[in-house]
Structures are given as C-alpha cells and as structure tokens.
Short mmCIF file of C-alpha atoms in Angstrom, two decimals:
data_model
loop_
_atom_site.label_atom_id
_atom_site.label_comp_id
_atom_site.label_asym_id
_atom_site.label_seq_id
_atom_site.Cartn_x
_atom_site.Cartn_y
_atom_site.Cartn_z
CA LEU A 1 -0.11 0.02 -0.12
CA ARG A 2 2.67 2.41 0.88
CA VAL A 3 4.37 1.71 -2.41
CA SER A 4 1.22 2.17 -4.11
CA LYS A 5 0.58 5.31 -2.36
CA HIS A 6 4.14 6.91 -3.44
CA LYS A 7 3.74 5.68 -6.94
CA HIS A 8 0.36 7.70 -6.92
CA ASP A 9 1.73 10.63 -5.36
CA ILE A 10 4.63 10.52 -8.15
CA LEU A 11 1.96 10.19 -10.72
CA SER A 12 -0.01 12.99 -9.65
CA ARG A 13 3.16 15.45 -9.49
CA ASN A 14 4.00 14.43 -12.95
CA ALA A 15 0.40 15.35 -14.20
CA ALA A 16 0.47 18.54 -12.53
CA VAL A 17 3.89 19.48 -14.09
CA ASP A 18 2.40 18.28 -17.40
CA THR A 19 -0.56 20.48 -16.98
CA SER A 20 1.43 23.31 -15.83
CA VAL A 21 3.63 22.95 -18.91
CA ASP A 22 0.72 22.57 -21.45
CA SER A 23 -1.03 25.80 -19.85
CA SER A 24 2.40 27.58 -20.27
CA GLN A 25 2.83 26.55 -23.87
CA GLU A 26 -0.97 27.55 -24.92
CA ASP A 27 0.13 30.89 -23.36
CA ASP A 28 3.06 31.17 -25.52
CA VAL A 29 1.00 30.08 -28.62
CA ALA A 30 -1.71 32.62 -27.75
CA THR A 31 0.90 35.28 -27.44
CA LEU A 32 2.54 34.32 -30.65
CA GLN A 33 -0.56 34.41 -32.42
CA ALA A 34 -1.38 37.64 -31.12
CA LYS A 35 1.83 39.06 -32.12
CA LEU A 36 1.69 37.70 -35.73
CA GLU A 37 -1.83 39.08 -35.95
CA GLU A 38 -0.60 42.62 -34.89
CA GLN A 39 2.47 42.38 -37.46
CA ASP A 40 0.02 41.33 -40.16
CA GLU A 41 -2.01 44.36 -39.39
CA THR A 42 1.10 46.70 -39.32
CA ILE A 43 2.20 45.17 -42.71
CA MET A 44 -1.05 45.79 -44.37
CA GLU A 45 -1.09 49.07 -43.05
CA LEU A 46 2.57 50.12 -44.33
CA GLN A 47 1.69 48.30 -47.69
CA SER A 48 -1.46 50.56 -48.03
CA LYS A 49 0.41 53.69 -47.04
CA LEU A 50 3.33 52.61 -49.81
CA LEU A 51 0.19 52.33 -52.38
CA GLU A 52 -0.98 55.66 -51.35
CA ASN A 53 2.18 57.40 -51.42
CA GLU A 54 2.90 55.71 -54.76
CA GLU A 55 -0.44 57.24 -56.14
CA LYS A 56 0.89 60.50 -54.66
CA ARG A 57 4.11 60.19 -56.33
CA ARG A 58 2.68 59.22 -60.00
CA SER A 59 0.17 62.09 -59.37
CA MET A 60 2.75 64.65 -58.82
CA HIS A 61 4.96 63.31 -61.67
CA ASN A 62 2.37 63.45 -63.88
CA GLN A 63 1.62 67.18 -62.90
CA ILE A 64 5.23 68.02 -63.52
CA GLN A 65 5.18 66.23 -66.95
CA GLU A 66 2.06 68.26 -67.67
CA LEU A 67 3.84 71.32 -66.79
CA ARG A 68 6.88 70.79 -68.65
CA GLY A 69 5.03 69.24 -71.41
CA ASN A 70 6.94 66.06 -71.87
CA VAL A 71 6.18 63.47 -74.29
CA ARG A 72 4.79 60.73 -71.79
CA VAL A 73 6.14 57.24 -72.53
CA TYR A 74 4.56 54.09 -71.46
CA VAL A 75 6.38 50.63 -72.20
CA ARG A 76 4.18 47.27 -72.66
CA THR A 77 5.61 43.86 -73.14
CA ARG A 78 3.52 41.32 -74.63
CA PRO A 79 3.41 37.94 -73.51
CA PHE A 80 4.86 34.82 -75.22
CA LEU A 81 3.04 33.45 -78.17
CA THR A 82 2.27 29.52 -78.86
CA HIS A 83 4.64 29.54 -81.82
CA HIS A 84 7.66 31.31 -80.36
CA ASP A 85 10.71 29.51 -79.29
CA PHE A 86 9.42 26.12 -79.92
CA THR A 87 10.01 23.72 -82.82
CA SER A 88 7.88 21.05 -81.49
CA GLY A 89 3.96 21.22 -82.13
CA ASP A 90 3.01 19.78 -78.58
CA ARG A 91 3.72 22.35 -76.34
CA THR A 92 3.66 22.02 -72.56
CA GLU A 93 3.18 24.51 -69.70
CA GLU A 94 6.60 23.55 -68.41
CA LYS A 95 8.13 24.64 -71.92
CA LYS A 96 6.36 27.85 -71.58
CA GLU A 97 7.66 28.61 -67.95
CA CYS A 98 11.20 27.75 -69.21
CA CYS A 99 10.59 29.92 -72.26
CA GLU A 100 9.32 32.89 -70.00
CA LEU A 101 12.30 32.67 -67.60
CA SER A 102 14.48 32.91 -70.77
CA SER A 103 13.08 36.43 -71.80
CA PRO A 104 15.91 38.98 -71.71
CA ILE A 105 13.46 41.61 -70.11
CA ASN A 106 13.14 41.91 -66.54
CA ILE A 107 10.20 44.31 -65.28
CA HIS A 108 10.95 45.81 -61.73
CA PRO A 109 8.20 45.80 -58.98
CA SER A 110 7.91 49.70 -58.98
CA GLY A 111 6.23 49.70 -62.59
CA THR A 112 8.52 52.47 -63.89
CA SER A 113 11.56 50.57 -64.89
CA LEU A 114 13.00 47.54 -66.26
CA THR A 115 16.36 45.84 -67.38
CA ILE A 116 17.22 44.13 -70.58
CA LEU A 117 20.06 42.16 -71.71
CA ASN A 118 22.20 43.48 -74.37
CA LYS A 119 24.45 41.37 -76.71
CA GLU A 120 27.26 41.20 -74.31
CA LYS A 121 24.74 39.61 -71.85
CA GLU A 122 24.91 42.63 -69.55
CA GLU A 123 21.80 44.44 -67.91
CA GLN A 124 21.02 47.83 -69.26
CA LEU A 125 18.27 49.73 -66.85
CA PHE A 126 15.58 51.97 -68.57
CA SER A 127 13.31 54.20 -66.52
CA LEU A 128 9.92 55.69 -67.91
CA ASP A 129 6.68 57.00 -66.98
CA LYS A 130 5.13 53.46 -66.79
CA VAL A 131 5.99 49.71 -67.63
CA PHE A 132 3.33 47.19 -68.09
CA ALA A 133 4.22 43.58 -67.24
CA PRO A 134 2.89 41.04 -70.04
CA THR A 135 0.08 39.85 -67.45
CA VAL A 136 -1.50 43.29 -67.42
CA SER A 137 -5.13 43.60 -69.14
CA GLN A 138 -6.20 45.76 -71.59
CA LYS A 139 -8.35 47.40 -68.95
CA GLU A 140 -5.64 48.03 -66.69
CA VAL A 141 -3.50 49.63 -69.66
CA PHE A 142 -6.56 51.88 -70.49
CA GLU A 143 -6.97 53.07 -66.82
CA GLU A 144 -3.65 54.59 -67.06
CA VAL A 145 -4.43 56.80 -70.21
CA ALA A 146 -7.86 57.41 -69.47
CA ASP A 147 -7.47 60.88 -67.92
CA PHE A 148 -4.97 61.93 -70.81
CA VAL A 149 -7.69 60.56 -73.17
CA GLN A 150 -10.17 62.76 -71.80
CA SER A 151 -8.39 65.98 -71.94
CA ALA A 152 -9.47 66.06 -75.72
CA ILE A 153 -13.11 67.03 -74.38
CA ASP A 154 -11.50 70.45 -72.92
CA GLY A 155 -10.19 71.57 -76.09
CA TYR A 156 -6.67 70.02 -76.51
CA ASN A 157 -5.08 68.09 -79.48
CA VAL A 158 -4.19 64.78 -77.85
CA CYS A 159 -2.14 62.05 -79.58
CA LEU A 160 -1.43 58.50 -78.42
CA PHE A 161 0.52 56.27 -80.62
CA SER A 162 1.83 52.91 -80.60
CA TYR A 163 5.66 52.23 -81.75
CA GLY A 164 7.81 49.14 -81.82
CA GLN A 165 8.94 46.22 -84.05
CA THR A 166 6.20 44.16 -86.07
CA GLY A 167 4.61 41.40 -84.01
CA SER A 168 5.19 43.21 -80.57
CA GLY A 169 1.53 43.73 -79.94
CA LYS A 170 0.76 47.63 -81.28
CA THR A 171 -2.43 46.69 -82.74
CA HIS A 172 -3.71 44.64 -80.13
CA THR A 173 -2.95 47.43 -77.60
CA MET A 174 -4.83 50.03 -79.91
CA GLN A 175 -7.60 48.02 -81.16
CA GLY A 176 -8.05 44.85 -79.34
CA CYS A 177 -10.65 42.57 -80.46
CA GLY A 178 -14.33 41.63 -79.50
CA ASN A 179 -16.51 43.79 -77.60
CA ALA A 180 -15.51 42.43 -73.89
CA ASP A 181 -11.92 42.27 -72.02
CA MET A 182 -9.77 42.25 -74.89
CA ARG A 183 -10.92 45.71 -76.44
CA GLY A 184 -8.25 48.09 -76.98
CA ILE A 185 -7.81 51.76 -76.53
CA ILE A 186 -9.61 53.21 -79.36
CA PRO A 187 -13.30 51.48 -78.39
CA ARG A 188 -12.46 52.15 -74.42
CA ALA A 189 -11.53 55.90 -75.36
CA VAL A 190 -14.80 56.62 -77.36
CA GLU A 191 -16.78 54.64 -74.66
CA LEU A 192 -15.37 56.88 -72.05
CA ILE A 193 -15.87 60.12 -73.79
CA LEU A 194 -19.51 59.32 -74.75
CA ASP A 195 -19.98 58.67 -70.93
CA SER A 196 -18.20 61.78 -69.76
CA LEU A 197 -20.39 63.92 -72.09
CA LYS A 198 -23.42 63.04 -70.18
CA GLY A 199 -22.11 64.91 -67.31
CA ARG A 200 -21.16 67.98 -69.12
CA SER A 201 -24.49 70.15 -68.39
CA GLY A 202 -25.01 73.39 -70.26
CA TRP A 203 -22.78 72.37 -73.38
CA ASP A 204 -23.88 70.68 -76.68
CA PHE A 205 -21.35 68.20 -78.03
CA THR A 206 -20.79 66.70 -81.43
CA LEU A 207 -18.34 63.80 -82.41
CA GLU A 208 -17.01 62.60 -85.43
CA ALA A 209 -14.67 59.89 -86.18
CA SER A 210 -12.24 59.41 -89.14
CA PHE A 211 -9.70 56.49 -89.89
CA LEU A 212 -6.76 56.79 -92.73
CA GLU A 213 -3.72 55.18 -93.21
CA ILE A 214 -0.34 56.12 -94.59
CA TYR A 215 0.73 53.39 -97.03
CA ASN A 216 4.22 54.06 -98.88
CA GLU A 217 3.83 57.59 -98.11
CA GLU A 218 0.24 57.70 -99.67
CA LEU A 219 -2.67 58.77 -97.48
CA LYS A 220 -5.63 56.49 -98.15
CA ASP A 221 -9.26 56.77 -96.35
CA LEU A 222 -10.01 53.72 -94.51
CA LEU A 223 -13.74 54.55 -94.30
CA VAL A 224 -14.79 55.29 -97.89
CA ALA A 225 -16.91 52.21 -98.09
CA VAL A 226 -19.14 53.62 -95.55
CA PRO A 227 -22.21 55.11 -97.32
CA ASN A 228 -23.71 58.63 -96.57
CA THR A 229 -25.38 59.13 -93.23
CA PRO A 230 -27.55 57.74 -91.78
CA TRP A 231 -25.40 54.61 -91.38
CA ASP A 232 -26.34 51.63 -93.54
CA SER A 233 -24.50 48.84 -91.65
CA ALA A 234 -25.30 46.20 -94.12
CA SER A 235 -22.67 47.80 -96.20
CA THR A 236 -19.89 46.68 -94.39
CA ASN A 237 -21.12 43.14 -94.29
CA ASN A 238 -21.58 42.36 -98.24
CA SER A 239 -18.05 41.22 -98.47
CA THR A 240 -16.24 38.60 -96.37
CA ASP A 241 -12.88 39.36 -97.51
CA GLY A 242 -12.73 43.15 -97.76
CA SER A 243 -12.46 43.26 -101.57
CA ASP A 244 -15.57 45.72 -101.78
CA SER A 245 -14.07 48.08 -99.26
CA ARG A 246 -10.69 47.89 -101.04
CA LYS A 247 -12.05 48.61 -104.30
CA ALA A 248 -14.17 51.42 -103.12
CA LEU A 249 -11.26 52.82 -101.27
CA LYS A 250 -9.39 52.80 -104.90
CA ASN A 251 -12.10 54.24 -106.90
CA THR A 252 -12.58 57.05 -104.35
CA ASN A 253 -8.94 57.76 -103.81
CA ASP A 254 -8.48 58.28 -107.50
CA LYS A 255 -11.16 60.55 -107.86
CA ASN A 256 -10.56 62.73 -104.56
CA LYS A 257 -6.94 62.24 -103.44
CA LEU A 258 -6.34 63.04 -99.79
CA SER A 259 -4.07 65.76 -98.92
CA ILE A 260 -2.91 67.55 -95.80
CA LYS A 261 -3.66 71.14 -95.57
CA LYS A 262 -3.64 74.00 -93.07
CA ASN A 263 -6.58 76.15 -92.48
CA THR A 264 -6.70 79.89 -91.98
CA ASP A 265 -5.92 79.28 -88.25
CA GLY A 266 -2.99 77.03 -88.76
CA ARG A 267 -4.62 74.01 -88.01
CA THR A 268 -3.95 70.99 -89.81
CA TYR A 269 -6.74 69.00 -91.52
CA VAL A 270 -7.10 66.38 -94.49
CA LYS A 271 -8.79 67.36 -97.47
CA HIS A 272 -11.36 64.83 -98.54
CA LEU A 273 -11.19 62.81 -95.73
CA ARG A 274 -14.19 60.95 -94.60
CA HIS A 275 -15.93 62.19 -91.21
CA VAL A 276 -18.67 59.59 -89.47
CA PRO A 277 -20.88 61.17 -86.93
CA ILE A 278 -21.14 59.31 -83.64
CA ASP A 279 -24.26 59.81 -81.65
CA THR A 280 -23.69 61.51 -78.27
CA THR A 281 -27.34 61.30 -77.23
CA ASN A 282 -27.39 57.51 -77.27
CA ALA A 283 -24.31 55.69 -76.11
CA THR A 284 -25.33 52.49 -77.47
CA SER A 285 -26.00 53.82 -81.13
CA GLY A 286 -22.58 55.60 -80.85
CA MET A 287 -20.78 52.60 -80.05
CA ALA A 288 -22.39 50.54 -82.70
CA THR A 289 -21.45 53.13 -85.06
CA LEU A 290 -17.58 52.98 -83.99
CA GLU A 291 -17.85 49.12 -84.17
CA ASN A 292 -19.02 49.48 -87.93
CA VAL A 293 -16.06 51.97 -88.39
CA MET A 294 -13.46 49.82 -86.98
CA THR A 295 -14.72 46.94 -88.81
CA CYS A 296 -14.71 48.71 -92.15
CA ALA A 297 -11.14 50.24 -91.50
CA ALA A 298 -9.77 46.74 -90.60
CA ARG A 299 -11.06 45.38 -94.03
CA SER A 300 -9.36 48.29 -95.75
CA ARG A 301 -6.12 48.44 -94.07
CA SER A 302 -3.14 47.11 -95.90
CA VAL A 303 -1.74 44.08 -94.06
CA ALA A 304 0.61 41.10 -95.51
CA PHE A 305 2.28 37.89 -94.26
CA THR A 306 5.90 38.24 -93.29
CA HIS A 307 8.19 35.88 -91.42
CA MET A 308 8.20 38.09 -88.40
CA ASN A 309 4.32 38.52 -88.26
CA ALA A 310 1.41 36.47 -90.10
CA THR A 311 -0.73 39.76 -90.28
CA SER A 312 1.81 42.29 -90.39
CA SER A 313 0.42 45.80 -90.75
CA ARG A 314 2.33 47.47 -93.85
CA SER A 315 0.92 51.01 -92.82
CA HIS A 316 0.47 53.55 -90.39
CA SER A 317 -3.23 53.80 -88.98
CA VAL A 318 -4.54 57.00 -87.57
CA PHE A 319 -8.04 56.98 -85.90
CA SER A 320 -9.29 60.35 -85.02
CA LEU A 321 -12.25 61.61 -82.88
CA HIS A 322 -13.25 65.19 -83.74
CA ILE A 323 -14.73 66.81 -80.73
CA ARG A 324 -16.71 70.03 -80.78
CA GLY A 325 -18.47 71.43 -77.93
CA THR A 326 -20.55 74.79 -77.60
CA ASN A 327 -21.55 76.40 -74.53
CA LEU A 328 -25.10 77.03 -74.75
CA GLU A 329 -25.02 80.22 -72.26
CA ASN A 330 -22.12 82.33 -73.46
CA GLY A 331 -21.44 80.72 -76.82
CA LEU A 332 -17.77 79.45 -76.32
CA VAL A 333 -16.75 76.91 -78.95
CA ALA A 334 -14.14 74.12 -77.84
CA ARG A 335 -12.40 72.03 -80.34
CA GLY A 336 -10.36 68.96 -79.40
CA THR A 337 -8.81 66.01 -81.47
CA LEU A 338 -8.27 62.74 -80.21
CA ASN A 339 -5.59 60.96 -82.69
CA LEU A 340 -5.03 57.33 -81.71
CA CYS A 341 -2.21 56.00 -84.04
CA ASP A 342 -1.18 52.35 -84.58
CA LEU A 343 2.06 53.02 -86.42
CA ALA A 344 3.53 50.03 -88.64
CA GLY A 345 5.99 47.93 -87.12
CA SER A 346 9.84 48.48 -87.66
CA GLU A 347 11.77 45.68 -88.98
CA ARG A 348 15.00 44.51 -90.16
CA LEU A 349 15.49 43.16 -93.77
CA ASP A 350 17.74 40.17 -92.76
CA ARG A 351 14.99 39.02 -90.51
CA SER A 352 12.07 39.52 -92.56
CA ASN A 353 13.60 37.25 -95.41
CA HIS A 354 11.74 38.85 -98.52
CA ASP A 355 11.98 36.81 -101.49
CA LEU A 356 13.10 39.65 -103.96
CA SER A 357 12.71 37.42 -106.91
CA THR A 358 8.80 37.54 -106.84
CA PRO A 359 6.72 40.78 -107.09
CA GLU A 360 5.27 40.33 -103.66
CA GLY A 361 8.99 40.10 -102.15
CA MET A 362 9.58 43.32 -103.97
CA ALA A 363 6.37 45.00 -102.64
CA ARG A 364 7.24 43.74 -99.04
CA LEU A 365 10.79 45.24 -99.46
CA LYS A 366 9.35 48.65 -100.67
CA GLU A 367 6.98 48.66 -97.69
CA THR A 368 9.56 48.00 -95.34
CA GLN A 369 11.72 50.70 -96.48
CA SER A 370 8.88 53.23 -96.52
CA ILE A 371 8.07 52.17 -93.15
CA ASN A 372 11.53 52.52 -91.69
CA LYS A 373 12.08 55.80 -93.26
CA SER A 374 8.90 57.34 -91.81
CA LEU A 375 9.75 55.95 -88.54
CA SER A 376 13.38 57.63 -88.62
CA THR A 377 11.72 60.94 -89.59
CA LEU A 378 9.87 60.44 -86.39
CA GLY A 379 12.97 60.22 -84.43
CA ASP A 380 14.63 62.98 -86.46
CA VAL A 381 11.46 65.15 -85.25
CA PHE A 382 11.93 64.21 -81.68
CA GLY A 383 15.29 64.88 -81.86
CA ALA A 384 15.04 68.43 -83.26
CA LEU A 385 12.32 69.08 -80.56
CA SER A 386 14.67 67.94 -77.96
CA ALA A 387 17.56 70.00 -78.97
CA GLY A 388 15.40 72.98 -79.38
CA SER A 389 16.05 73.46 -83.14
CA SER A 390 14.65 76.28 -85.18
CA HIS A 391 13.68 73.75 -87.96
CA VAL A 392 11.92 70.78 -87.19
CA PRO A 393 11.45 68.39 -90.09
CA TYR A 394 7.82 67.50 -89.96
CA ARG A 395 7.27 67.71 -93.71
CA ASN A 396 9.70 65.03 -94.32
CA SER A 397 6.82 62.37 -93.57
CA LYS A 398 3.35 62.34 -94.09
CA LEU A 399 2.98 60.97 -90.51
CA THR A 400 4.74 63.63 -88.83
CA TYR A 401 2.97 66.45 -90.93
CA LEU A 402 -0.10 65.02 -90.18
CA LEU A 403 0.57 65.13 -86.36
CA GLN A 404 2.37 68.35 -86.33
CA ASP A 405 -0.41 70.01 -84.25
CA CYS A 406 0.09 67.39 -81.38
CA LEU A 407 3.76 67.21 -81.57
CA GLY A 408 4.43 70.95 -82.02
CA GLY A 409 3.93 72.18 -78.83
CA ASP A 410 0.28 73.03 -78.77
CA GLY A 411 -0.91 69.58 -77.90
CA LYS A 412 -0.31 66.43 -75.87
CA ALA A 413 1.63 63.24 -76.85
CA LEU A 414 1.89 59.82 -75.20
CA MET A 415 3.87 57.07 -76.75
CA PHE A 416 3.47 53.08 -76.09
CA VAL A 417 6.61 51.28 -76.83
CA ASN A 418 5.68 47.72 -77.40
CA LEU A 419 8.09 44.88 -76.87
CA SER A 420 8.45 41.25 -78.03
CA PRO A 421 9.83 39.12 -74.95
CA THR A 422 11.76 36.76 -77.21
CA VAL A 423 15.58 36.49 -77.27
CA GLU A 424 15.59 36.76 -80.83
CA SER A 425 13.68 40.25 -80.62
CA SER A 426 16.31 41.61 -78.06
CA PHE A 427 18.12 43.94 -80.32
CA GLU A 428 14.95 45.66 -81.43
CA SER A 429 13.81 45.95 -77.96
CA LEU A 430 17.04 47.67 -76.88
CA CYS A 431 16.46 49.96 -79.99
CA SER A 432 13.08 50.80 -79.09
CA LEU A 433 13.90 51.37 -75.34
CA ARG A 434 16.72 53.64 -76.45
CA PHE A 435 14.41 55.60 -78.52
CA ALA A 436 11.83 55.75 -75.86
CA GLN A 437 14.27 57.22 -73.54
CA ARG A 438 15.25 60.03 -75.73
CA VAL A 439 11.64 60.81 -76.71
CA ASN A 440 10.74 61.09 -72.96
CA GLN A 441 13.17 63.75 -72.62
CA VAL A 442 11.46 66.06 -75.22
CA GLU A 443 9.60 69.04 -73.66
CA LEU A 444 6.86 70.23 -75.95
CA GLY A 445 5.95 72.99 -73.63
CA ARG A 446 2.64 73.36 -71.88
CA ALA A 447 -0.28 72.40 -74.08
CA THR A 448 -2.70 75.10 -75.17
CA ARG A 449 -6.69 74.56 -75.47
CA ASP A 450 -8.60 75.48 -78.55
CA VAL A 451 -11.49 77.35 -76.83
CA SER A 452 -12.92 80.30 -78.79
CA GLN A 453 -15.88 82.54 -78.89
CA GLY A 454 -18.81 82.34 -81.47
CA SER A 455 -19.28 79.68 -84.02
CA SER A 456 -16.46 80.03 -86.60
CA SER A 457 -15.09 76.69 -88.15
CA GLY A 458 -11.58 77.16 -87.33
CA GLY A 459 -9.63 78.01 -84.20
CA GLY A 460 -9.55 81.12 -82.54
CA THR A 461 -8.72 83.45 -79.65
CA THR A 462 -8.03 81.04 -76.86
CA ALA A 463 -10.29 81.79 -73.79
CA THR A 464 -9.59 80.70 -70.37
CA SER A 465 -12.91 79.61 -69.40
CA GLU A 466 -13.14 75.93 -68.36
CA ILE A 467 -15.54 73.51 -69.76
CA GLY A 468 -18.38 72.80 -67.36
CA ARG A 469 -17.73 69.38 -65.52
CA ALA A 470 -20.51 67.60 -63.64
CA HIS A 471 -21.02 68.67 -60.02
#
C-alpha cells in the first residue's frame, strides 16, 4: 500500500507538471498568434500607405510632366505566343515557363523601370513613366491613359501612338478585338468620352470619327466604303474578304486624293477625308457606329504575311475623334482632337527574309523601306524638338506632318513602346527602349486649348474659361 501510494503521488506530481507545461505552452502560442496578427495588421497598414504614397508620387510626376509638356512614354511587353521558341507542335506548360524565364526583359516591381540584356549579356536599365508587365490586362492599360484621353474634351489636341517592332502587340493595344475584356484603347476611349459627355451640363457636343492609313507615303481613307449618313450597317457586311471595301477605297482615292492642308488658323486637316458622326445622345448607338467604323477600317487596311508576323500591318493607321463642344449660355466653342495611331512595325530586312525574286517580295521590301524611313523621320522630329532646333522636319514624312499639331507644342503626346519578350527580338527591343528614353526627354511646352468665342469653323482666340464638368 505504501509503495502504491508513493507511485500515486509521483504520478500526480507529474500530471501537475504536465498540466503546467501545457498551460504555459498554450499561453506562449496565444501570445505568438497575437503578435503575428499585430504584425500582419502593421504590414497591411504599411502596404496601404506605400500604395497611397505611390499614387501621390505618380500624380505629382504627371503634374510635373504636364507643366513641362514632356512626351509621356509607357512600355508594354506582350506575353509569349504559342509559336515562339518552340519547334515542337506539342507545347507544355513546363516549356512555356522555361521559355518565359529565358526572356531578356525583367520588369521591376516599381512599375516604372526594367532591365534588358544586351548582346554582351549585360543588363541595361531603363526608367520611364510606366512599364506594364505581360500579364497586365487591356482594362488596366487603359486606366493609365484615361485622364490623358479625356483632356481632348477640354479642347486639347491629344495624340497617343504605339511604336515598336512588327509583331510586338501594337494593334492589339490600340484596337484589341471583340466587345469584352480584349477591347483596345480606341473603343474604350470613345466609350469613356461618350460617358463623360453625359455629365457636362450646359454644353452641346458633336463627335465625328475618321480613320486613315499612310501606306508607302500615300494617304488612304479607310472609311470610303461607308455610305452617306444615316449609317447603313449592311454596307460593311456584303464582302467577307474586304474586296468591296478595297475597291471602293481605290475608286474614291483616284477621284478625291487625300492631302494634308492647313486652314486659316494654322490647324492641320486632311482634305477629302470622310468623317462619320457618332451619336452623343445614345451611347449604345454611338458605340454601334464605332464598331462599324473599326470593322470597315480593318477590312480596308493594308496587311500582309511576313516571316516575323503573319498579319503584319504595312501602314500607319490614324484614328481621329473630332470633338466640338458649344456652351449654350455664352457661346464658347471648344475643339479637341483625339488621335490614336497604330504605327507600322519597324523591321530588319535580314529577319524579314523577303524573296526579292517575286513581285510580292519586292512589294514587301518597298513597304519595309517606306515604314523604316517614316519612323526614322519621327525620330528626327523628336531629336530636333529635344535640341530646341529652329527647324523641325515635320514635312519629311506624311506621318509627322499630319501630327504636327500634337507634336509641335500646342498638344499633348503619349507614346506606347511595345516590346516582344523573345531573345531573338532583344536587339529590336533595345533599340525601341533607347528611342523611348530619348523621346521621354522631349519637352513640347505646356499644351494650349482651342477654346474660342462664336461659331467659326477654325481655331480662334484662346479663352480661359473651363468647360463645365458635372457637379
């Protein structure tokens, strides 16, 4: 009995010790959990403050750019495509991940800089206004340029253009496809402007759209197949291959050749260019008209197969939205133009592999030379502007002459530089980034608004009154 009692006492003491240890451990775990929760809250608070401060920094940066009149430059890298870097037709996700890791482009978390490997495998750093990763959606891209686009309503000449090598995603950025998430900047911009006009009380607005291309230094109206107003949507559906549109384009251009002119107020316009009215009172009707405009333009635009891009755009296209607002009380008239340009891609002849023994190969060669020459002139214009030269060679190219109002100091300009993520395109990507960095240093001066008294058709004496916004 004494032995049994002794064992019982020992077991009781051990149980008490175990209970004490368990209680102490539970207290320690609870303390640690409380500290972790506190640290998580602190981290979330710091992250929130970081995002808030980043927004303030970007806002202040944009204000500085606005005051200086700098050309804003955004960079967008497209994702890898199925046919890139693979010789096997059976592609797996592991191959895709391996391919993505081999890209020479590394985008930094800041969203304003990236590094790219040069031919010596050395990293070169580029810092610009905004850098988009391949995973960024069309919606997110547009949100970054929405305020810039809207300034056209206030009477500014606004130009947004995409630049880069062929096959880097310029047309996808500007036009996109479909009516949902993959829509590009053009349809989203028109939709935003239509929505914004609803809240501008006391003003009467009219919108007109035009769409042209510059092919081998020739201006071509992409909307000549559009019949007279009211819009007849059936006219764009008669031909599935675009032959009717191209035939109408040729016949009309032969009769009324487009030419760039200056009106009495010095504003640039294109003579004989078709303007299609966009309904501002009914957004659904207005967007339906825009869809027909884009369909007609896509069927008429010059595209061709090359070894670098199966549907390579062989011309620069310029979509313009002409905005006119009249104040119903004091008669002020504001005129703004939104130019959205999809530039033809630069390309190296040694990568294009044109068969010069065929007529098609010679045609592609001529197109390539014309494209590269006009893009070179664009670089010369920015170079002259950056150097403060007394002579800027706008007239050396139809593209720069057409966009002179936006590039000449009175307007606003934003350039998208589109990059291909492949190793084979790293040289072209590096050249595009160097060009982008030079353009980003160009100061156009503070933009001026075209707001005048009365209903004259040209520009006029600039007024200081702001266009009324919704309250």
